[in-house]
mmCIF file of C-alpha atoms in Angstrom:
data_model
loop_
_atom_site.group_PDB
_atom_site.id
_atom_site.type_symbol
_atom_site.label_atom_id
_atom_site.label_comp_id
_atom_site.label_asym_id
_atom_site.label_seq_id
_atom_site.Cartn_x
_atom_site.Cartn_y
_atom_site.Cartn_z
ATOM 1 C CA MET A 1 42.734 -12.647 111.991
ATOM 2 C CA HIS A 2 39.836 -13.855 109.859
ATOM 3 C CA ASP A 3 38.067 -11.838 107.193
ATOM 4 C CA TYR A 4 34.720 -12.772 108.750
ATOM 5 C CA LEU A 5 32.995 -12.398 112.125
ATOM 6 C CA LEU A 6 30.989 -15.118 113.832
ATOM 7 C CA GLY A 7 28.270 -14.039 116.241
ATOM 8 C CA LEU A 8 26.259 -16.005 118.799
ATOM 9 C CA TYR A 9 22.495 -15.817 119.207
ATOM 10 C CA GLU A 10 21.685 -14.629 122.708
ATOM 11 C CA LYS A 11 19.051 -17.317 123.340
ATOM 12 C CA SER A 12 21.763 -19.972 123.310
ATOM 13 C CA MET A 13 22.563 -18.878 126.885
ATOM 14 C CA PRO A 14 20.542 -18.823 130.120
ATOM 15 C CA ASN A 15 18.203 -15.851 130.526
ATOM 16 C CA GLU A 16 19.470 -14.996 133.982
ATOM 17 C CA LEU A 17 22.975 -14.064 132.844
ATOM 18 C CA THR A 18 24.037 -10.440 132.980
ATOM 19 C CA TRP A 19 25.235 -8.824 129.766
ATOM 20 C CA ALA A 20 28.804 -8.989 131.011
ATOM 21 C CA GLU A 21 28.387 -12.729 131.637
ATOM 22 C CA ARG A 22 26.796 -13.306 128.211
ATOM 23 C CA LEU A 23 29.497 -11.450 126.366
ATOM 24 C CA GLN A 24 32.304 -13.156 128.271
ATOM 25 C CA ALA A 25 30.754 -16.585 127.719
ATOM 26 C CA ALA A 26 30.529 -15.927 123.985
ATOM 27 C CA LYS A 27 34.149 -14.817 123.931
ATOM 28 C CA ASP A 28 35.303 -17.858 125.881
ATOM 29 C CA ALA A 29 33.420 -20.135 123.474
ATOM 30 C CA GLY A 30 35.133 -18.626 120.449
ATOM 31 C CA PHE A 31 32.630 -16.079 119.121
ATOM 32 C CA ASP A 32 33.300 -12.525 118.010
ATOM 33 C CA TYR A 33 30.025 -10.893 119.006
ATOM 34 C CA VAL A 34 26.535 -11.533 120.370
ATOM 35 C CA GLU A 35 23.192 -11.026 118.643
ATOM 36 C CA MET A 36 20.605 -9.510 120.986
ATOM 37 C CA SER A 37 17.045 -10.828 120.926
ATOM 38 C CA VAL A 38 14.101 -8.442 121.081
ATOM 39 C CA ASP A 39 11.238 -10.891 120.765
ATOM 40 C CA GLU A 40 7.520 -10.576 121.504
ATOM 41 C CA SER A 41 7.850 -11.253 125.241
ATOM 42 C CA ASP A 42 7.220 -8.326 127.566
ATOM 43 C CA ALA A 43 10.645 -8.751 129.149
ATOM 44 C CA ARG A 44 12.538 -8.415 125.883
ATOM 45 C CA LEU A 45 10.293 -5.723 124.430
ATOM 46 C CA ALA A 46 11.069 -3.737 127.591
ATOM 47 C CA ARG A 47 14.661 -3.501 126.356
ATOM 48 C CA LEU A 48 13.416 -0.919 123.897
ATOM 49 C CA ASP A 49 12.774 1.404 126.846
ATOM 50 C CA MET A 50 16.023 0.899 128.752
ATOM 51 C CA SER A 51 17.271 3.857 130.739
ATOM 52 C CA GLU A 52 20.535 5.584 129.979
ATOM 53 C CA GLY A 53 21.959 3.936 133.067
ATOM 54 C CA GLU A 54 21.027 0.479 131.780
ATOM 55 C CA LEU A 55 22.555 1.300 128.411
ATOM 56 C CA ASP A 56 25.724 2.455 130.135
ATOM 57 C CA THR A 57 25.927 -0.885 131.954
ATOM 58 C CA ILE A 58 25.796 -2.696 128.605
ATOM 59 C CA ARG A 59 28.383 -0.356 127.075
ATOM 60 C CA ALA A 60 30.658 -1.001 130.047
ATOM 61 C CA ALA A 61 30.230 -4.769 129.588
ATOM 62 C CA MET A 62 31.194 -4.496 125.922
ATOM 63 C CA ARG A 63 34.284 -2.454 126.794
ATOM 64 C CA ALA A 64 35.321 -4.801 129.596
ATOM 65 C CA THR A 65 34.985 -7.985 127.553
ATOM 66 C CA GLY A 66 35.976 -6.571 124.186
ATOM 67 C CA VAL A 67 32.895 -8.277 122.715
ATOM 68 C CA PRO A 68 30.237 -6.118 121.034
ATOM 69 C CA ILE A 69 26.554 -6.703 120.537
ATOM 70 C CA GLY A 70 26.758 -6.805 116.764
ATOM 71 C CA SER A 71 23.123 -7.209 115.737
ATOM 72 C CA ILE A 72 19.532 -7.387 116.963
ATOM 73 C CA CYS A 73 17.116 -10.170 116.078
ATOM 74 C CA LEU A 74 13.857 -8.202 116.140
ATOM 75 C CA SER A 75 11.132 -10.833 116.258
ATOM 76 C CA GLY A 76 8.781 -8.707 118.356
ATOM 77 C CA HIS A 77 6.949 -7.911 115.144
ATOM 78 C CA ARG A 78 5.376 -11.359 115.246
ATOM 79 C CA LYS A 79 2.966 -9.989 117.849
ATOM 80 C CA TYR A 80 2.782 -6.513 116.339
ATOM 81 C CA PRO A 81 3.365 -6.956 112.584
ATOM 82 C CA PHE A 82 3.629 -4.184 110.003
ATOM 83 C CA GLY A 83 0.678 -5.635 108.092
ATOM 84 C CA ASP A 84 -1.773 -6.135 110.952
ATOM 85 C CA PRO A 85 -5.284 -4.981 109.979
ATOM 86 C CA ASP A 86 -5.662 -3.361 113.419
ATOM 87 C CA PRO A 87 -4.404 0.261 113.134
ATOM 88 C CA GLU A 88 -3.345 0.234 116.782
ATOM 89 C CA LYS A 89 -1.116 -2.802 116.221
ATOM 90 C CA GLN A 90 0.341 -1.195 113.114
ATOM 91 C CA ALA A 91 1.159 1.888 115.177
ATOM 92 C CA ARG A 92 2.750 -0.335 117.814
ATOM 93 C CA SER A 93 4.821 -2.070 115.120
ATOM 94 C CA LEU A 94 6.265 1.274 114.028
ATOM 95 C CA GLU A 95 6.882 2.320 117.629
ATOM 96 C CA ILE A 96 8.820 -0.920 118.163
ATOM 97 C CA MET A 97 10.799 -0.250 115.007
ATOM 98 C CA GLU A 98 11.642 3.309 115.952
ATOM 99 C CA LYS A 99 12.780 2.274 119.411
ATOM 100 C CA ALA A 100 14.808 -0.659 118.047
ATOM 101 C CA VAL A 101 16.630 1.667 115.658
ATOM 102 C CA ARG A 102 17.293 4.069 118.510
ATOM 103 C CA LEU A 103 18.594 1.199 120.678
ATOM 104 C CA ALA A 104 20.880 -0.012 117.908
ATOM 105 C CA ALA A 105 22.311 3.465 117.384
ATOM 106 C CA ALA A 106 22.848 3.938 121.121
ATOM 107 C CA LEU A 107 24.822 0.687 121.424
ATOM 108 C CA GLY A 108 26.719 0.894 118.127
ATOM 109 C CA ILE A 109 24.801 -2.067 116.686
ATOM 110 C CA ARG A 110 25.160 -2.328 112.914
ATOM 111 C CA THR A 111 22.293 -4.587 111.854
ATOM 112 C CA ILE A 112 18.686 -5.330 112.769
ATOM 113 C CA GLN A 113 17.184 -8.539 111.474
ATOM 114 C CA LEU A 114 13.504 -8.145 110.602
ATOM 115 C CA ALA A 115 11.014 -11.015 110.701
ATOM 116 C CA GLY A 116 9.664 -11.579 107.195
ATOM 117 C CA TYR A 117 5.944 -11.667 108.072
ATOM 118 C CA ASP A 118 3.091 -9.414 106.963
ATOM 119 C CA VAL A 119 1.055 -11.052 109.757
ATOM 120 C CA TYR A 120 1.860 -14.075 111.893
ATOM 121 C CA TYR A 121 -1.114 -15.077 114.017
ATOM 122 C CA SER A 122 -3.733 -14.563 111.286
ATOM 123 C CA GLU A 123 -4.177 -15.129 107.561
ATOM 124 C CA GLY A 124 -2.506 -12.718 105.183
ATOM 125 C CA THR A 125 -4.525 -10.800 102.592
ATOM 126 C CA ALA A 126 -3.876 -8.281 99.855
ATOM 127 C CA GLU A 127 -4.560 -5.580 102.457
ATOM 128 C CA THR A 128 -2.061 -6.966 104.979
ATOM 129 C CA ARG A 129 0.582 -7.168 102.267
ATOM 130 C CA GLN A 130 -0.065 -3.579 101.206
ATOM 131 C CA ALA A 131 0.106 -2.347 104.803
ATOM 132 C CA PHE A 132 3.300 -4.349 105.307
ATOM 133 C CA GLU A 133 5.003 -2.637 102.374
ATOM 134 C CA GLU A 134 3.809 0.830 103.371
ATOM 135 C CA ASN A 135 5.015 0.455 106.947
ATOM 136 C CA LEU A 136 8.238 -1.199 105.816
ATOM 137 C CA ALA A 137 9.043 1.937 103.824
ATOM 138 C CA LYS A 138 8.575 4.003 106.987
ATOM 139 C CA ALA A 139 10.812 1.613 108.931
ATOM 140 C CA VAL A 140 13.593 1.848 106.360
ATOM 141 C CA ARG A 141 13.503 5.653 106.548
ATOM 142 C CA MET A 142 13.935 5.399 110.323
ATOM 143 C CA ALA A 143 16.958 3.145 109.909
ATOM 144 C CA ALA A 144 18.491 5.226 107.132
ATOM 145 C CA ARG A 145 18.412 8.321 109.307
ATOM 146 C CA VAL A 146 20.869 6.765 111.789
ATOM 147 C CA GLY A 147 22.733 4.477 109.395
ATOM 148 C CA VAL A 148 21.468 1.127 110.719
ATOM 149 C CA GLN A 149 21.110 -1.756 108.257
ATOM 150 C CA LEU A 150 17.855 -3.740 108.156
ATOM 151 C CA GLY A 151 17.802 -7.283 106.786
ATOM 152 C CA PHE A 152 14.877 -9.647 106.267
ATOM 153 C CA GLU A 153 15.081 -13.053 107.857
ATOM 154 C CA THR A 154 13.759 -15.769 105.566
ATOM 155 C CA MET A 155 11.048 -17.417 107.616
ATOM 156 C CA GLU A 156 9.165 -20.693 107.946
ATOM 157 C CA THR A 157 5.944 -19.406 106.353
ATOM 158 C CA PRO A 158 5.209 -19.016 102.619
ATOM 159 C CA PHE A 159 5.084 -15.205 102.750
ATOM 160 C CA MET A 160 8.870 -14.877 102.870
ATOM 161 C CA ASP A 161 10.625 -18.244 103.082
ATOM 162 C CA THR A 162 13.153 -17.595 100.312
ATOM 163 C CA VAL A 163 15.672 -14.941 99.416
ATOM 164 C CA GLY A 164 13.823 -14.446 96.142
ATOM 165 C CA LYS A 165 10.615 -13.516 97.972
ATOM 166 C CA ALA A 166 12.485 -11.153 100.293
ATOM 167 C CA MET A 167 14.103 -9.492 97.290
ATOM 168 C CA LYS A 168 10.656 -8.502 95.975
ATOM 169 C CA TYR A 169 10.378 -6.067 98.884
ATOM 170 C CA VAL A 170 14.035 -5.074 98.837
ATOM 171 C CA ALA A 171 13.630 -4.092 95.183
ATOM 172 C CA ALA A 172 10.358 -2.269 95.859
ATOM 173 C CA ILE A 173 11.844 -0.164 98.668
ATOM 174 C CA ASP A 174 15.143 0.300 96.797
ATOM 175 C CA SER A 175 17.235 1.562 99.713
ATOM 176 C CA PRO A 176 20.818 0.777 100.719
ATOM 177 C CA TYR A 177 19.457 0.308 104.250
ATOM 178 C CA LEU A 178 17.284 -2.713 103.460
ATOM 179 C CA GLY A 179 18.690 -6.102 102.530
ATOM 180 C CA VAL A 180 18.258 -9.801 103.268
ATOM 181 C CA TYR A 181 19.540 -11.645 106.342
ATOM 182 C CA PRO A 182 18.683 -15.244 105.402
ATOM 183 C CA ASP A 183 18.386 -18.251 107.669
ATOM 184 C CA ALA A 184 20.304 -21.272 106.334
ATOM 185 C CA GLY A 185 17.955 -23.787 107.949
ATOM 186 C CA ASN A 186 14.766 -22.122 106.765
ATOM 187 C CA LEU A 187 16.166 -21.847 103.238
ATOM 188 C CA THR A 188 17.050 -25.543 103.284
ATOM 189 C CA ASN A 189 13.499 -26.509 104.199
ATOM 190 C CA ALA A 190 12.106 -24.142 101.568
ATOM 191 C CA SER A 191 14.346 -25.722 98.934
ATOM 192 C CA LEU A 192 12.465 -29.004 99.435
ATOM 193 C CA LEU A 193 9.154 -27.257 98.803
ATOM 194 C CA TYR A 194 10.157 -25.425 95.649
ATOM 195 C CA GLY A 195 12.726 -27.719 94.066
ATOM 196 C CA ARG A 196 15.352 -25.012 93.910
ATOM 197 C CA SER A 197 18.725 -25.285 95.600
ATOM 198 C CA VAL A 198 19.644 -22.992 98.466
ATOM 199 C CA GLU A 199 22.602 -21.707 96.467
ATOM 200 C CA GLU A 200 20.387 -20.778 93.506
ATOM 201 C CA ASP A 201 18.013 -18.951 95.821
ATOM 202 C CA MET A 202 20.833 -17.096 97.557
ATOM 203 C CA GLU A 203 22.134 -15.939 94.176
ATOM 204 C CA THR A 204 18.935 -13.915 93.722
ATOM 205 C CA GLY A 205 20.083 -11.749 96.616
ATOM 206 C CA ARG A 206 23.514 -10.944 95.195
ATOM 207 C CA GLY A 207 24.657 -7.581 96.478
ATOM 208 C CA HIS A 208 21.924 -7.417 99.121
ATOM 209 C CA ILE A 209 22.733 -10.112 101.708
ATOM 210 C CA VAL A 210 23.915 -8.405 104.886
ATOM 211 C CA ALA A 211 24.562 -11.484 107.071
ATOM 212 C CA VAL A 212 23.526 -15.127 107.412
ATOM 213 C CA HIS A 213 21.952 -17.070 110.273
ATOM 214 C CA LEU A 214 23.598 -20.482 110.534
ATOM 215 C CA LYS A 215 20.873 -22.759 111.888
ATOM 216 C CA GLU A 216 20.243 -26.486 111.620
ATOM 217 C CA THR A 217 16.891 -27.918 110.528
ATOM 218 C CA VAL A 218 15.295 -31.170 109.435
ATOM 219 C CA PRO A 219 12.397 -31.422 106.973
ATOM 220 C CA GLY A 220 9.334 -29.814 108.518
ATOM 221 C CA LYS A 221 11.111 -28.673 111.693
ATOM 222 C CA TYR A 222 12.704 -25.262 112.069
ATOM 223 C CA ARG A 223 14.388 -24.954 115.443
ATOM 224 C CA GLU A 224 16.268 -26.662 118.257
ATOM 225 C CA ILE A 225 17.958 -29.178 115.957
ATOM 226 C CA PRO A 226 21.588 -29.761 117.087
ATOM 227 C CA PHE A 227 24.260 -28.836 114.576
ATOM 228 C CA GLY A 228 25.343 -31.767 112.456
ATOM 229 C CA THR A 229 22.168 -33.811 113.031
ATOM 230 C CA GLY A 230 19.989 -32.194 110.338
ATOM 231 C CA HIS A 231 20.078 -31.698 106.595
ATOM 232 C CA VAL A 232 21.616 -28.215 106.216
ATOM 233 C CA ASP A 233 24.655 -28.260 103.928
ATOM 234 C CA PHE A 234 26.722 -25.732 105.836
ATOM 235 C CA ALA A 235 29.753 -26.271 103.615
ATOM 236 C CA ALA A 236 27.864 -25.354 100.452
ATOM 237 C CA ILE A 237 25.937 -22.494 102.061
ATOM 238 C CA THR A 238 28.980 -20.836 103.590
ATOM 239 C CA GLN A 239 30.888 -21.207 100.331
ATOM 240 C CA LYS A 240 28.033 -19.554 98.468
ATOM 241 C CA ALA A 241 27.602 -16.820 101.057
ATOM 242 C CA TRP A 242 31.321 -16.098 100.946
ATOM 243 C CA SER A 243 31.236 -15.815 97.143
ATOM 244 C CA LEU A 244 28.400 -13.290 97.544
ATOM 245 C CA GLY A 245 30.558 -11.141 99.798
ATOM 246 C CA VAL A 246 28.956 -12.062 103.130
ATOM 247 C CA ARG A 247 31.369 -11.683 106.038
ATOM 248 C CA ARG A 248 29.040 -11.677 109.058
ATOM 249 C CA TYR A 249 27.445 -14.879 110.345
ATOM 250 C CA VAL A 250 25.492 -15.819 113.476
ATOM 251 C CA ALA A 251 25.190 -19.307 114.940
ATOM 252 C CA GLU A 252 21.550 -19.688 115.915
ATOM 253 C CA LEU A 253 20.807 -22.219 118.631
ATOM 254 C CA TRP A 254 18.790 -22.351 121.838
ATOM 255 C CA TYR A 255 19.629 -22.971 125.471
ATOM 256 C CA LYS A 256 18.108 -26.096 126.981
ATOM 257 C CA ASP A 257 17.741 -26.348 130.732
ATOM 258 C CA GLY A 258 19.979 -28.942 132.314
ATOM 259 C CA THR A 259 22.550 -29.033 129.526
ATOM 260 C CA ASP A 260 26.191 -28.022 129.679
ATOM 261 C CA TRP A 261 25.385 -24.895 127.665
ATOM 262 C CA GLN A 262 28.946 -23.570 127.772
ATOM 263 C CA GLN A 263 30.205 -26.731 126.091
ATOM 264 C CA VAL A 264 27.316 -26.595 123.623
ATOM 265 C CA ILE A 265 28.173 -23.082 122.451
ATOM 266 C CA THR A 266 31.910 -23.908 122.361
ATOM 267 C CA ASP A 267 31.142 -26.880 120.115
ATOM 268 C CA ALA A 268 28.873 -24.672 117.993
ATOM 269 C CA ALA A 269 31.663 -22.160 117.404
ATOM 270 C CA ALA A 270 34.088 -24.905 116.376
ATOM 271 C CA PHE A 271 31.477 -26.512 114.112
ATOM 272 C CA GLN A 272 30.668 -23.324 112.223
ATOM 273 C CA ARG A 273 34.240 -22.034 112.022
ATOM 274 C CA LYS A 274 35.216 -25.264 110.276
ATOM 275 C CA TRP A 275 32.989 -24.330 107.326
ATOM 276 C CA LEU A 276 33.758 -20.627 107.420
ATOM 277 C CA ASP A 277 37.500 -21.194 107.565
ATOM 278 C CA ALA A 278 37.226 -23.567 104.619
ATOM 279 C CA ALA A 279 35.282 -20.974 102.614
ATOM 280 C CA GLU A 280 37.854 -18.312 103.436
ATOM 281 C CA GLU A 281 40.783 -20.577 102.519
ATOM 282 C CA SER A 282 39.132 -21.685 99.281
ATOM 283 C CA ALA A 283 38.613 -18.073 98.210
ATOM 284 C CA SER A 284 42.244 -17.150 98.885
ATOM 285 C CA ALA A 285 43.746 -20.234 97.237
#
């Protein structure tokens, strides 16, 4: 048994799968859990209003497969961000947060990854940043009440593309229920912009990194890059994350129509476990 868990991003699999099929496919490919996506689409935002019967179906799937849903990637805030100047959208952002926390608690999910944006589809201002921080504080209180951990994803925009920038808000809120959930690919691209290594940036989050997204990138591109074809130094990043005490990781990749997706996710598990196993063995040597 390993001292770490490796999860699989839900969007690596076809949308039409049932939860039982998703969880079993992840298990067969070599993953320990699945990360649920609640993005800005109406279909995935509707998950926040699932009935008790629908939740029971998911619980039954987790029991039957032995594979939990270990985290939620909550990117629905791109459409309804904490910092939006429209009060109605701010209210919607908090409603989404409250329902996501409730969903996590209902399914035994430990972690919710937050998108590190004050706004996404408009320009940020001092006012959007202030609103972001005020509403973030409310969100953290919601999570603390039920014991769910929130972690900022480091994004592809300058507002929060490094661990250091995320830590500004973690320090301001100063709660055990808010940390950083960095994206290895986004950090790698940011390192080219700022001339600071990914490992140096990750060090700024010591004691506050709750998990890591393992994603491939190339300069200027942030998604759908096959593992091993980009410039992310997974060996160095997993070694650093391990030294910081991180034991939960998620392979982030996307399903492409017409591909042998089951083989793709099996290869992804083997690719990432190579680095994680090496980090674990190095630490115990």
